[in-house]
Coordinates of C-alpha atoms in Angstrom, one line a residue:
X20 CA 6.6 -7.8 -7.1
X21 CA 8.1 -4.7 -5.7
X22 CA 11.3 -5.4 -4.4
X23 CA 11.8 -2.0 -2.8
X24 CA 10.5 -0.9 0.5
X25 CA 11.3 1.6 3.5
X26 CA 11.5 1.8 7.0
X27 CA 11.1 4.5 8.5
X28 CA 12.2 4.5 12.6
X29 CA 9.9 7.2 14.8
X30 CA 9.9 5.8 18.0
X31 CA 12.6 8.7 19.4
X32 CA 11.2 10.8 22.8
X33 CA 13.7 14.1 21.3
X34 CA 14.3 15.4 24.5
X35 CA 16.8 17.9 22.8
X36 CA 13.9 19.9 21.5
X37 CA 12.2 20.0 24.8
X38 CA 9.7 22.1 25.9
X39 CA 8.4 21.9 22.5
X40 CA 9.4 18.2 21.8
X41 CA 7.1 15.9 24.9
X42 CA 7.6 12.4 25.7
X43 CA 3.9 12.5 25.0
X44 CA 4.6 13.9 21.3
X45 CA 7.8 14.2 20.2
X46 CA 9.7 16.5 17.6
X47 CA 8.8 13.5 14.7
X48 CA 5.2 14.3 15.2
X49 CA 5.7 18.2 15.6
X50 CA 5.4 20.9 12.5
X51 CA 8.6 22.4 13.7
X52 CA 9.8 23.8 10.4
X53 CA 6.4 25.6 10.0
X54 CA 5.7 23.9 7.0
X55 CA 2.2 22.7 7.4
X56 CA 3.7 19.0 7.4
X57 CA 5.1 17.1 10.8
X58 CA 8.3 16.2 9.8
X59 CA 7.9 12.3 10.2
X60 CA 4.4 13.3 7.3
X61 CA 7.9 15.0 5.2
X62 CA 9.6 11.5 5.4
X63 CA 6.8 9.5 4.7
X64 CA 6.2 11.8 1.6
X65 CA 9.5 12.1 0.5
X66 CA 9.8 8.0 0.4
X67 CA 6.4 7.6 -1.1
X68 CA 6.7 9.4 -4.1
X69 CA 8.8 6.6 -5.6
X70 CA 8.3 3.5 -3.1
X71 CA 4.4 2.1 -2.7
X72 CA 2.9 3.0 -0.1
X73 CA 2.3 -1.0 1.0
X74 CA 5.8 -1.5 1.1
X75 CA 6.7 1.1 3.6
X76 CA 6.8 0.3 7.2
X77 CA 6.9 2.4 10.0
X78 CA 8.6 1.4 13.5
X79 CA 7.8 3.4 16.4
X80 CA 7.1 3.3 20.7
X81 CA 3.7 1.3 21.0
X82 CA 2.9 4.7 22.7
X83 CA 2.8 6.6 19.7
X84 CA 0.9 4.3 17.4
X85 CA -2.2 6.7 17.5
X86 CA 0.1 9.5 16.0
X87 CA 1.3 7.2 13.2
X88 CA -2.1 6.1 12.4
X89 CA -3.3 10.0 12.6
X90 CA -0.4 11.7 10.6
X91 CA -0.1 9.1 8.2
X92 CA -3.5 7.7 7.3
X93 CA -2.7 6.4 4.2
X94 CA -0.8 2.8 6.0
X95 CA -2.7 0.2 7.0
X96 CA -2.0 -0.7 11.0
X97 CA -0.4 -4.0 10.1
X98 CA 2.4 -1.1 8.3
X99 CA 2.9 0.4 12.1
X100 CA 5.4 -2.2 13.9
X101 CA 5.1 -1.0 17.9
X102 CA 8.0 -1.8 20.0
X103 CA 7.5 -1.9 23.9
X104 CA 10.5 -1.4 25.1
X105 CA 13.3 1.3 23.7
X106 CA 16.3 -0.8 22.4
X107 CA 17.9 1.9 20.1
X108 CA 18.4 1.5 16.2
X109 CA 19.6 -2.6 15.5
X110 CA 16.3 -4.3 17.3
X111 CA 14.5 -1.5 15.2
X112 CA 16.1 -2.5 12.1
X113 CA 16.4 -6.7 13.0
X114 CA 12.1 -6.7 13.9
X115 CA 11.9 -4.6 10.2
X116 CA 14.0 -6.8 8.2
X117 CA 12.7 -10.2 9.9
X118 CA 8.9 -8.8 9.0
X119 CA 10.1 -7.9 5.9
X120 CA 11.6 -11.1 4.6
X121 CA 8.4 -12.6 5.6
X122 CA 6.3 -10.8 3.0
X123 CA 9.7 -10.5 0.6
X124 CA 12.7 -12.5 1.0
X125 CA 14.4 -10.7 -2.1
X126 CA 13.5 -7.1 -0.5
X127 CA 15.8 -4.4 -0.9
X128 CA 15.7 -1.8 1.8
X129 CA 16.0 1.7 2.8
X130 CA 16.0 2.5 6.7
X131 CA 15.4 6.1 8.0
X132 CA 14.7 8.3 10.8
X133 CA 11.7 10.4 10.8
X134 CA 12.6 13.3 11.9
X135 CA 15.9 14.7 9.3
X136 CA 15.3 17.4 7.0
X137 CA 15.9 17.1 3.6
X138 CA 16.2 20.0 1.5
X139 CA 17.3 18.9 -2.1
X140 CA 14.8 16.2 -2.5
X141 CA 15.7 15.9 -6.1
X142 CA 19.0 15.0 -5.3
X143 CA 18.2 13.1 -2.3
X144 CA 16.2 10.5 -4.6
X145 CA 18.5 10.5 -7.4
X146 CA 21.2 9.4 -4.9
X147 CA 18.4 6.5 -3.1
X148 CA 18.0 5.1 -6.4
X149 CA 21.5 4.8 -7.3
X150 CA 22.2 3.3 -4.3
X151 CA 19.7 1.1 -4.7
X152 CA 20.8 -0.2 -7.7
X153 CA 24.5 -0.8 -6.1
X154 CA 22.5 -2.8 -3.2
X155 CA 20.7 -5.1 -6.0
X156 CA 23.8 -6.1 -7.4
X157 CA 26.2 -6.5 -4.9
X158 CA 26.4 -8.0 -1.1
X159 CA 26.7 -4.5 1.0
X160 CA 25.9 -2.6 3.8
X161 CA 25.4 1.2 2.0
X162 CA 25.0 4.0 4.2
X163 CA 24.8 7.8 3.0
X164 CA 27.6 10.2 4.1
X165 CA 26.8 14.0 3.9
X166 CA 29.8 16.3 2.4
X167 CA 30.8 19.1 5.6
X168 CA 30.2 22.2 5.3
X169 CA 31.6 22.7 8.4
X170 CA 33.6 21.5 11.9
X171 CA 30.4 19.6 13.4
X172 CA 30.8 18.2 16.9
X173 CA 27.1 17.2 16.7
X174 CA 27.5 14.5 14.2
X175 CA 29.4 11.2 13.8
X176 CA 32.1 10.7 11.0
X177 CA 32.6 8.2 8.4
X178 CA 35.9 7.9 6.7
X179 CA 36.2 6.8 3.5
X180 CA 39.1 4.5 2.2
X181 CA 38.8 3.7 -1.9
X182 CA 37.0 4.7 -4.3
X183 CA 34.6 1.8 -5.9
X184 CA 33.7 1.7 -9.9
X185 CA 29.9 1.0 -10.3
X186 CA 27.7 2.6 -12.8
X187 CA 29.8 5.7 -13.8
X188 CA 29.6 6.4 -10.0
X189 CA 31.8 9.0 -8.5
X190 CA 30.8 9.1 -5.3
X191 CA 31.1 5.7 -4.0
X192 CA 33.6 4.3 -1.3
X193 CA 34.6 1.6 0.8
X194 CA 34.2 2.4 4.1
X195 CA 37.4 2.9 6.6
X196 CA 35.8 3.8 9.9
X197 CA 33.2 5.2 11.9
X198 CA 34.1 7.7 14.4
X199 CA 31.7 8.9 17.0
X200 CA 31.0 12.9 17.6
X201 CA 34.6 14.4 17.8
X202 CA 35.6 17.7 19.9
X203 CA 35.9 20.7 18.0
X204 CA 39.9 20.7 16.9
X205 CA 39.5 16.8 15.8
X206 CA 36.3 18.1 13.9
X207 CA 38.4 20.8 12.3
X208 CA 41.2 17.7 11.3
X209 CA 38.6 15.7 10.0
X210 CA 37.1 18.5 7.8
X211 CA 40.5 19.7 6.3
X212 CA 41.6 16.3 5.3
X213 CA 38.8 15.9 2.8
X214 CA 38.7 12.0 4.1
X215 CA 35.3 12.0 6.3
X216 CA 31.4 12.3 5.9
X217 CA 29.0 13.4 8.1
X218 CA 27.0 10.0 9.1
X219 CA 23.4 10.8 8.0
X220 CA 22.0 7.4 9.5
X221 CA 20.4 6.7 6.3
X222 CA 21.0 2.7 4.8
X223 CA 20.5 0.7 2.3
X224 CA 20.8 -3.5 2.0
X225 CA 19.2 -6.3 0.7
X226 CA 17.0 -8.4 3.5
X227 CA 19.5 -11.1 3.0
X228 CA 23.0 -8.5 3.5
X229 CA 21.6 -7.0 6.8
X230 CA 20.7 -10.5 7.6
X231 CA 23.4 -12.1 7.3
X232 CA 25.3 -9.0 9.1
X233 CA 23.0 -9.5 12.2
X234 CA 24.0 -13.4 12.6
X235 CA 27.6 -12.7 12.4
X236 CA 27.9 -9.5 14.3
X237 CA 24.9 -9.6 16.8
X238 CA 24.0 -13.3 16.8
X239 CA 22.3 -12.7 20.0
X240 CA 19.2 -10.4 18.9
X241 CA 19.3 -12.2 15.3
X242 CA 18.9 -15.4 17.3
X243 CA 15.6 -13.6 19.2
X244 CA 13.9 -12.5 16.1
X245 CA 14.3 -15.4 14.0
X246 CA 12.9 -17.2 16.3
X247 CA 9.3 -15.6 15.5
X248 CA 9.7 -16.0 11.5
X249 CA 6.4 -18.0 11.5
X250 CA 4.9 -15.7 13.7
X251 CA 5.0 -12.4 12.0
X252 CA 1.9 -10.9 9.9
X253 CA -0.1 -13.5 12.4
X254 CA -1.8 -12.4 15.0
X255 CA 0.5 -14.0 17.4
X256 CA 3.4 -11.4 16.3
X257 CA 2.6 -9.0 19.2
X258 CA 3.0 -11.1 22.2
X259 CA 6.2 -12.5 20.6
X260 CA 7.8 -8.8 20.1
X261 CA 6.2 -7.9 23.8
X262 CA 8.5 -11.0 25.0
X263 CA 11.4 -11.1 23.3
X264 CA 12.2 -7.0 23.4
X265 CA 12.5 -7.7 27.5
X266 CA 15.1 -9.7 26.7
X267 CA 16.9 -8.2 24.2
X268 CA 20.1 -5.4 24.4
X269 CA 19.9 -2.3 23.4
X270 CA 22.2 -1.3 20.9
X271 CA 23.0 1.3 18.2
X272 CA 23.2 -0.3 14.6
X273 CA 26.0 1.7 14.0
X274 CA 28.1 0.1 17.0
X275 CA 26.7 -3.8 16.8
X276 CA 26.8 -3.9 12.7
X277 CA 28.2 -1.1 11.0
X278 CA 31.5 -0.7 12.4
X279 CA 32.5 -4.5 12.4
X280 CA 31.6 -5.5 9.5
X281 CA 33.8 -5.5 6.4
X282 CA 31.1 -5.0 3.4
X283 CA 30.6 -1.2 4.2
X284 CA 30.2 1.0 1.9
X285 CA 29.0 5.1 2.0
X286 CA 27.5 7.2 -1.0
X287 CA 28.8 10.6 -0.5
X288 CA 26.3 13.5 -1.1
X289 CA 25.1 16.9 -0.9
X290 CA 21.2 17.4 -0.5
X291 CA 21.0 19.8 2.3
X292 CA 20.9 17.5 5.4
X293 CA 20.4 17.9 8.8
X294 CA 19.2 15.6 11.4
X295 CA 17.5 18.3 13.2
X296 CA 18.8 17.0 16.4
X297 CA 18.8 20.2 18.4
X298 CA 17.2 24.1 18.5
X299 CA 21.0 25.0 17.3
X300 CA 20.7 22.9 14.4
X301 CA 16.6 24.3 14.0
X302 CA 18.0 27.7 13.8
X303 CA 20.6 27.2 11.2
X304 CA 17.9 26.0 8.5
X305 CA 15.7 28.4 9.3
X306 CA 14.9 32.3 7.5
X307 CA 16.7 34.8 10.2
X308 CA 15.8 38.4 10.5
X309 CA 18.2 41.3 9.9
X310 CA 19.5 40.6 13.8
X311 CA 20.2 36.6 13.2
X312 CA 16.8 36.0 15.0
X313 CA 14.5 33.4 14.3
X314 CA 11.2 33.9 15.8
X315 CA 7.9 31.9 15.7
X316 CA 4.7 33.2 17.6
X317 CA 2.5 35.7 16.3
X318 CA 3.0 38.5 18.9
X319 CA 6.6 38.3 20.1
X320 CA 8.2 42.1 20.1
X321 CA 11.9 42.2 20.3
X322 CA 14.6 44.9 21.3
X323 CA 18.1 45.1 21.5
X324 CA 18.4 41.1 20.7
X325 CA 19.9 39.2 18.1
X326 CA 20.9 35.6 17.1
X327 CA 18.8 34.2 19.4
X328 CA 15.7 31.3 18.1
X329 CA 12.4 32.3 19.5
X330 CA 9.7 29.3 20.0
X331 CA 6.2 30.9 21.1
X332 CA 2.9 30.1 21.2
X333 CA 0.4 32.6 18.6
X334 CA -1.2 33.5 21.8
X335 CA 1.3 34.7 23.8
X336 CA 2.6 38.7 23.6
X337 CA 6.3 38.1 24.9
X338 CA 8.7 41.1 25.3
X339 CA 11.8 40.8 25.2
X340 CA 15.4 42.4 25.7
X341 CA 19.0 42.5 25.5
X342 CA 19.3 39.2 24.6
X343 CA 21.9 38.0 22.4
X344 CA 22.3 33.8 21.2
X345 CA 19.6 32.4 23.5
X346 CA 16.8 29.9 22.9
X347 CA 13.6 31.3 24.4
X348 CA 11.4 28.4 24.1
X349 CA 7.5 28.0 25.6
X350 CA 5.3 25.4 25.1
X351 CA 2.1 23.5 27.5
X352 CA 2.6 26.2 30.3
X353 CA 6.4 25.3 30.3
X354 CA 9.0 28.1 29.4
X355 CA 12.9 27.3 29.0
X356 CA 15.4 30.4 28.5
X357 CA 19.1 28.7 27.8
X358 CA 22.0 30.3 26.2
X359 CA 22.3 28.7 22.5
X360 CA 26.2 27.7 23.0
X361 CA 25.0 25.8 26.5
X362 CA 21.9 23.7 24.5
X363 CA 23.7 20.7 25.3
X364 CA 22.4 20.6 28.7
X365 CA 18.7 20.5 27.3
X366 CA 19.0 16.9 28.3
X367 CA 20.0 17.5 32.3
X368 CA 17.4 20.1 32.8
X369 CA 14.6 17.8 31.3
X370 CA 16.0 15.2 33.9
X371 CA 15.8 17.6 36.6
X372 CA 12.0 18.7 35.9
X373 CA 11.0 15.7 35.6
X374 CA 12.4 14.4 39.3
X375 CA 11.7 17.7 40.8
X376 CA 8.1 18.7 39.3
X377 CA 7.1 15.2 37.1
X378 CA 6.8 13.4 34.2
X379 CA 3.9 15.3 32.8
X380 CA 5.9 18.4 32.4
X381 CA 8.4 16.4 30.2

């Protein structure tokens, strides 16, 4: 039997890519980088070119089942595991792993988001399979770490202690510590000292590792979710996920496993990552014209504007002018024009629309 399988988490609202990102579809279900593939149909390809397609799993809002089904035809709907409540990334990854171990106790697996961009896919795999193969063959928590390129404040930061001999490896390390998104001049530190890794969110354990992690770390959602291990692939596995996600925390996996635990380990890399998280980080991966602007919509005319990301619908002739670093975003009748360096407050004006003119606009 196959021992590997996937996870792939897509049940995120991205309000940071709002207008275009909706509550009612969001940025994991959008064709943002114009590539004729959403980008959760890029992760799902990506995986399935070397994992079977019955062996990945996708975990998303009970919402947005209907996408999944849509986007990804090829899974079956007992593949789609619906959670009804949001609980953030380590009821995600307990409700996988449980379902998992059902099917394959000796199951190796690789969790991701749906929504990252991946530009050396070559690499990217080479480095999945190698860690793989560390997984297999020893007890560890293995998470991917991304070489900077730069002083993010966007991303957290792993820091890496020794270096650990496997395979002719070079790139392996036991993990020091996790540090969340830094301000700019501790970014700058963290860069120069050659020590710390962009955390992609990526990982990769053995059923039994994360398992195991999950009863010492967060004993009280491992307790929850064990308690339905005759109950999943049965029919009676939806009302016992409807029950017990009322009950349990939400928590990152990060925070509740990754950070306590003492078997970490990161695979450093470089295959052109980005999580994609924001229009800033949309308008660094894509083509710019001879002014720094990136501009989608058939009939936008510019003048006098540069470095500014342009979002329009085909059917809308926009003019505009004098603008320099600003998102000019339209999408469903709603149109948001934010200076690029202010982004971060994407979030408050989405909260603000959506008390003052309602959730249909958001």
């Amino acid at each position: 039997m196959e021992k590997n399988y996937c996870v792939i988490m897509a049940g995120g609202v991205g309000s940071r890519f709002w207008p275009l990102s909706r509550q009612a579809r969001p940025k994991q279900f959008l064709d943002i980088l114009g590539t004729g593939r959403t980008l959760i149909q890029q992760t799902f390809d990506r995986f399935s070119s070397f994992i079977p397609v019955d062996n990945i799993l996708v975990v998303t809002s009970v919402r947005y089942k209907e996408l999944v089904m849509e986007q990804l035809p090829e899974l079956k709907e007992e593949q789609v595991l619906l959670e009804p409540l949001r609980r953030n990334t380590a009821p995600c990854i307990a409700y996988a792993s449980y379902r998992i171990k059902t099917q394959n106790p000796d199951a190796n697996l690789i969790v991701a988001p749906s929504d990252h961009l991946i530009i050396k896919e070559e690499e990217f795999i080479k480095q999945i399979k190698n860690g793989l193969s560390f997984i297999e063959n020893n007890d560890a928590l293995l998470t991917l770490g991304i070489k900077p390129n730069r002083p993010e404040t966007g991303y957290g930061y792993i820091q890496v202690k020794k270096k650990v001999e496997f395979n002719h490896l070079d790139n392996l390390y036991k993990v020091k510590t996790f540090t969340e998104k830094p301000d700019l001049e501790m970014a700058k530190i963290f860069v120069d000292s050659g020590e710390f890794f962009w955390n992609s969110g990526i990982f990769l354990w053995s059923t039994s590792s994360i398992l195991n992690a999950f009863e010492t770390h967060l004993n009280d959602i491992s307790s929850l979710f064990a308690k339905g291990i005759k109950l999943y692939n049965t029919e009676d596995e939806v009302h016992f996920i409807n029950k017990i996600y009322s009950e349990c925390k939400g928590i990152s996996i990060d925070y509740g496993v990754m950070e306590k635990a003492q078997n970490v380990y990161v695979l450093t890399a470089d295959f052109g990552w980005s999580d994609l998280g924001t229009w800033g980080s949309l308008y660094d991966n894509k083509n710019k014209d001879s002014l720094g602007n990136v501009v989608q919509g058939e009939n936008v005319l510019t003048y006098d504007t540069q470095n500014c990301i342009i979002n329009l619908s085909d059917e809308k002739v926009a003019v505009l002018h004098g603008l320099d670093g600003y998102i000019v975003a339209e999408s469903n009748d709603t149109l948001m024009i934010c200076r690029r360096e202010d982004e971060q407050q994407i979030k408050q004006f989405v909260t603000d629309v959506r008390i003052q003119k309602g959730d249909s606009l958001v």
